[in-house]
mmCIF file of C-alpha atoms in Angstrom:
data_model
loop_
_atom_site.group_PDB
_atom_site.id
_atom_site.type_symbol
_atom_site.label_atom_id
_atom_site.label_comp_id
_atom_site.label_asym_id
_atom_site.label_seq_id
_atom_site.Cartn_x
_atom_site.Cartn_y
_atom_site.Cartn_z
ATOM 1 C CA LEU A 695 52.049 18.202 47.361
ATOM 2 C CA GLY A 696 53.333 16.767 44.106
ATOM 3 C CA ASN A 697 50.167 14.791 43.521
ATOM 4 C CA THR A 698 48.094 18.004 43.488
ATOM 5 C CA LEU A 699 49.769 19.285 40.316
ATOM 6 C CA THR A 700 47.829 17.007 37.976
ATOM 7 C CA ASP A 701 44.589 15.063 38.028
ATOM 8 C CA LEU A 702 42.707 12.776 35.636
ATOM 9 C CA ARG A 703 41.928 15.742 33.375
ATOM 10 C CA GLY A 704 45.565 16.864 33.151
ATOM 11 C CA ILE A 705 47.291 19.863 34.703
ATOM 12 C CA ALA A 706 45.496 20.988 37.880
ATOM 13 C CA VAL A 707 47.493 24.182 38.533
ATOM 14 C CA PRO A 708 45.187 27.189 38.089
ATOM 15 C CA GLY A 709 46.400 29.551 35.373
ATOM 16 C CA PHE A 710 49.251 27.297 34.199
ATOM 17 C CA THR A 711 47.897 26.757 30.674
ATOM 18 C CA ASP A 712 46.581 30.311 30.249
ATOM 19 C CA GLY A 713 47.669 31.735 26.924
ATOM 20 C CA ALA A 714 48.740 28.378 25.482
ATOM 21 C CA ARG A 715 48.269 28.321 21.732
ATOM 22 C CA GLY A 716 45.996 25.539 20.623
ATOM 23 C CA MET A 717 46.723 23.322 17.643
ATOM 24 C CA CYS A 718 46.779 25.242 14.404
ATOM 25 C CA GLU A 719 46.097 23.782 10.966
ATOM 26 C CA MET A 720 49.841 23.290 10.313
ATOM 27 C CA ASP A 721 50.101 21.287 13.555
ATOM 28 C CA ARG A 722 47.146 19.101 12.551
ATOM 29 C CA ILE A 723 48.678 18.427 9.126
ATOM 30 C CA ALA A 724 52.104 17.635 10.617
ATOM 31 C CA ILE A 725 50.625 15.238 13.198
ATOM 32 C CA LYS A 726 48.482 13.508 10.556
ATOM 33 C CA LYS A 727 51.539 13.074 8.311
ATOM 34 C CA ALA A 728 53.623 11.782 11.220
ATOM 35 C CA VAL A 729 51.107 9.075 12.122
ATOM 36 C CA GLN A 730 50.196 7.796 8.667
ATOM 37 C CA GLY A 731 50.067 4.034 9.053
ATOM 38 C CA VAL A 732 51.167 4.279 12.688
ATOM 39 C CA THR A 733 49.324 3.012 15.737
ATOM 40 C CA VAL A 734 50.226 3.268 19.405
ATOM 41 C CA ASP A 735 50.603 -0.530 19.447
ATOM 42 C CA GLY A 736 52.894 -0.271 16.409
ATOM 43 C CA ILE A 737 55.062 2.381 18.080
ATOM 44 C CA CYS A 738 55.425 0.225 21.201
ATOM 45 C CA ALA A 739 56.115 -2.907 19.151
ATOM 46 C CA ARG A 740 58.767 -1.099 17.080
ATOM 47 C CA LEU A 741 60.456 0.096 20.261
ATOM 48 C CA GLY A 742 60.106 -3.348 21.846
ATOM 49 C CA VAL A 743 58.265 -2.071 24.892
ATOM 50 C CA PRO A 744 54.882 -2.956 26.384
ATOM 51 C CA ARG A 745 52.030 -0.588 25.572
ATOM 52 C CA GLY A 746 52.151 2.374 27.942
ATOM 53 C CA ALA A 747 55.609 1.492 29.296
ATOM 54 C CA PHE A 748 56.629 5.146 29.392
ATOM 55 C CA GLY A 749 53.230 6.523 30.320
ATOM 56 C CA THR A 750 52.901 7.841 26.776
ATOM 57 C CA THR A 751 49.546 6.265 26.018
ATOM 58 C CA ARG A 752 46.167 6.314 27.644
ATOM 59 C CA ARG A 753 43.433 3.753 27.319
ATOM 60 C CA GLY A 754 41.761 4.109 23.913
ATOM 61 C CA GLU A 755 44.210 6.768 22.781
ATOM 62 C CA GLU A 756 45.147 6.797 19.137
ATOM 63 C CA ALA A 757 48.635 7.563 17.825
ATOM 64 C CA GLU A 758 47.525 11.050 16.714
ATOM 65 C CA ASP A 759 46.294 11.890 20.225
ATOM 66 C CA SER A 760 49.454 10.498 21.793
ATOM 67 C CA LEU A 761 51.724 12.582 19.548
ATOM 68 C CA ARG A 762 49.635 15.727 20.062
ATOM 69 C CA ARG A 763 49.814 15.280 23.834
ATOM 70 C CA THR A 764 53.545 14.526 23.711
ATOM 71 C CA TRP A 765 54.626 17.277 21.284
ATOM 72 C CA LEU A 766 52.053 20.063 21.409
ATOM 73 C CA ASP A 767 50.414 20.185 24.833
ATOM 74 C CA PRO A 768 51.832 21.868 27.931
ATOM 75 C CA ALA A 769 53.117 19.361 30.485
ATOM 76 C CA LEU A 770 53.891 19.318 34.172
ATOM 77 C CA SER A 771 55.763 16.501 35.940
ATOM 78 C CA VAL A 772 57.407 15.753 39.254
ATOM 79 C CA THR A 773 60.788 14.510 38.061
ATOM 80 C CA ASP A 774 62.604 14.002 41.370
ATOM 81 C CA VAL A 775 61.867 13.670 45.082
ATOM 82 C CA GLN A 776 64.689 13.582 47.622
ATOM 83 C CA TYR A 777 64.260 13.226 51.341
ATOM 84 C CA SER A 778 66.591 13.166 54.311
ATOM 85 C CA ASP A 779 66.310 12.520 58.033
ATOM 86 C CA GLY A 780 69.340 14.641 58.830
ATOM 87 C CA GLY A 781 71.915 11.982 58.031
ATOM 88 C CA GLU A 782 70.860 9.357 60.565
ATOM 89 C CA CYS A 783 69.284 7.011 58.045
ATOM 90 C CA GLY A 784 70.309 8.308 54.600
ATOM 91 C CA ASN A 785 67.252 8.068 52.380
ATOM 92 C CA CYS A 786 65.224 5.864 54.712
ATOM 93 C CA ALA A 787 61.634 5.780 53.458
ATOM 94 C CA ARG A 788 60.120 4.490 56.700
ATOM 95 C CA VAL A 789 60.618 7.624 58.765
ATOM 96 C CA ILE A 790 59.138 11.080 58.358
ATOM 97 C CA SER A 791 61.916 13.159 56.873
ATOM 98 C CA LYS A 792 63.127 16.488 58.200
ATOM 99 C CA THR A 793 63.722 17.752 54.674
ATOM 100 C CA VAL A 794 62.099 16.943 51.353
ATOM 101 C CA LYS A 795 63.068 18.358 47.964
ATOM 102 C CA MET A 796 60.827 17.988 44.950
ATOM 103 C CA THR A 797 61.746 18.904 41.395
ATOM 104 C CA VAL A 798 58.909 19.923 39.094
ATOM 105 C CA SER A 799 59.531 20.176 35.360
ATOM 106 C CA ALA A 800 57.223 22.042 33.029
ATOM 107 C CA ARG A 801 56.992 22.125 29.253
ATOM 108 C CA THR A 802 55.522 25.289 27.832
ATOM 109 C CA VAL A 803 54.167 25.703 24.345
ATOM 110 C CA PRO A 804 53.897 28.715 22.032
ATOM 111 C CA ASP A 805 52.353 31.845 23.533
ATOM 112 C CA MET A 806 52.692 30.705 27.157
ATOM 113 C CA SER A 807 54.566 32.954 29.575
ATOM 114 C CA GLU A 808 57.210 30.821 31.285
ATOM 115 C CA ALA A 809 57.472 33.294 34.189
ATOM 116 C CA GLN A 810 53.690 33.191 34.688
ATOM 117 C CA CYS A 811 53.796 29.370 34.623
ATOM 118 C CA ALA A 812 56.521 29.291 37.296
ATOM 119 C CA ASP A 813 54.514 31.742 39.413
ATOM 120 C CA CYS A 814 51.339 29.648 39.038
ATOM 121 C CA ILE A 815 53.178 26.508 40.174
ATOM 122 C CA LYS A 816 54.662 28.333 43.175
ATOM 123 C CA LYS A 817 51.290 29.796 44.223
ATOM 124 C CA HIS A 818 49.583 26.415 43.806
ATOM 125 C CA ILE A 819 52.162 24.583 45.948
ATOM 126 C CA GLU A 820 52.026 27.314 48.620
ATOM 127 C CA PHE A 821 48.202 27.158 48.637
ATOM 128 C CA GLU A 822 48.152 23.354 48.929
ATOM 129 C CA PHE A 823 50.768 23.461 51.709
ATOM 130 C CA ALA A 824 48.788 26.111 53.633
ATOM 131 C CA LYS A 825 45.627 23.942 53.428
ATOM 132 C CA ARG A 826 47.454 21.299 55.482
ATOM 133 C CA ARG A 827 48.024 23.714 58.394
ATOM 134 C CA SER A 828 51.400 22.112 58.983
ATOM 135 C CA PRO A 829 53.845 23.532 61.541
ATOM 136 C CA ASN A 830 56.594 22.791 59.000
ATOM 137 C CA THR A 831 58.039 25.344 56.604
ATOM 138 C CA LEU A 832 57.925 25.477 52.839
ATOM 139 C CA GLU A 833 60.422 27.070 50.486
ATOM 140 C CA VAL A 834 59.769 27.167 46.740
ATOM 141 C CA LYS A 835 62.687 28.012 44.452
ATOM 142 C CA THR A 836 62.746 28.360 40.689
ATOM 143 C CA LYS A 837 66.003 26.819 39.451
ATOM 144 C CA SER A 838 65.703 27.793 35.801
ATOM 145 C CA ILE A 839 63.212 29.030 33.253
ATOM 146 C CA PHE A 840 63.480 28.651 29.493
ATOM 147 C CA PRO A 841 61.104 30.102 26.923
ATOM 148 C CA TRP A 842 59.117 27.924 24.569
ATOM 149 C CA TRP A 843 60.514 27.509 21.090
ATOM 150 C CA GLU A 844 59.130 26.562 17.745
ATOM 151 C CA ALA A 845 60.972 25.327 14.673
ATOM 152 C CA ASP A 846 60.676 27.277 11.434
ATOM 153 C CA SER A 847 59.693 24.568 8.952
ATOM 154 C CA SER A 848 60.622 26.832 6.029
ATOM 155 C CA SER A 849 64.274 27.162 7.118
ATOM 156 C CA LEU A 850 67.019 25.414 5.154
ATOM 157 C CA LEU A 851 68.260 23.587 8.273
ATOM 158 C CA PHE A 852 64.781 22.226 9.018
ATOM 159 C CA GLN A 853 64.336 21.081 5.421
ATOM 160 C CA ALA A 854 67.788 19.406 5.402
ATOM 161 C CA ALA A 855 66.993 17.555 8.645
ATOM 162 C CA THR A 856 63.626 16.460 7.246
ATOM 163 C CA ALA A 857 65.267 15.162 4.061
ATOM 164 C CA ALA A 858 67.913 13.275 6.056
ATOM 165 C CA LEU A 859 65.320 11.669 8.331
ATOM 166 C CA THR A 860 63.125 10.767 5.367
ATOM 167 C CA GLU A 861 66.071 9.088 3.640
ATOM 168 C CA GLU A 862 67.034 7.271 6.853
ATOM 169 C CA SER A 863 63.503 5.957 7.296
ATOM 170 C CA ARG A 864 63.436 4.750 3.667
ATOM 171 C CA GLN A 865 66.637 2.789 4.282
ATOM 172 C CA GLY A 866 65.365 1.443 7.587
ATOM 173 C CA TYR A 867 66.734 2.061 11.041
ATOM 174 C CA ARG A 868 70.086 0.442 11.774
#
């Protein structure tokens, strides 16, 4: 069921991204400033990791696209899958488990309704499960929901953090 949440185009849950605010001009300016002189290869080299090691880049993707997708776009991920055969084999992957738990994490962006997103995920998983006509049972629980947030770039705290990070980058990372 987890592999039905996304596809090659992105999030495949109907209604999940409804209401999501697109990039505004301030977002475009901030992303352009953040990537000046930066490439995806440069980011990976600086971190000492192979290109795409964290799934943060796609073939042909530029640094600007990668940052936009990472910071500004809604996201949906399966972050954990646990299975059990009732204690006989622990987490034995070669048998069909009696119980499976899957954790789905979602990142919402400005103007998205977190409750609507949770409901869309639940309905999608229930629909996909029903298509399988399985005699098994499905239970979908929402563990927690948090609203999207957005920093106020005109606040004194934001400006102090920006100044500190700018100074740190001038001195070089230690």
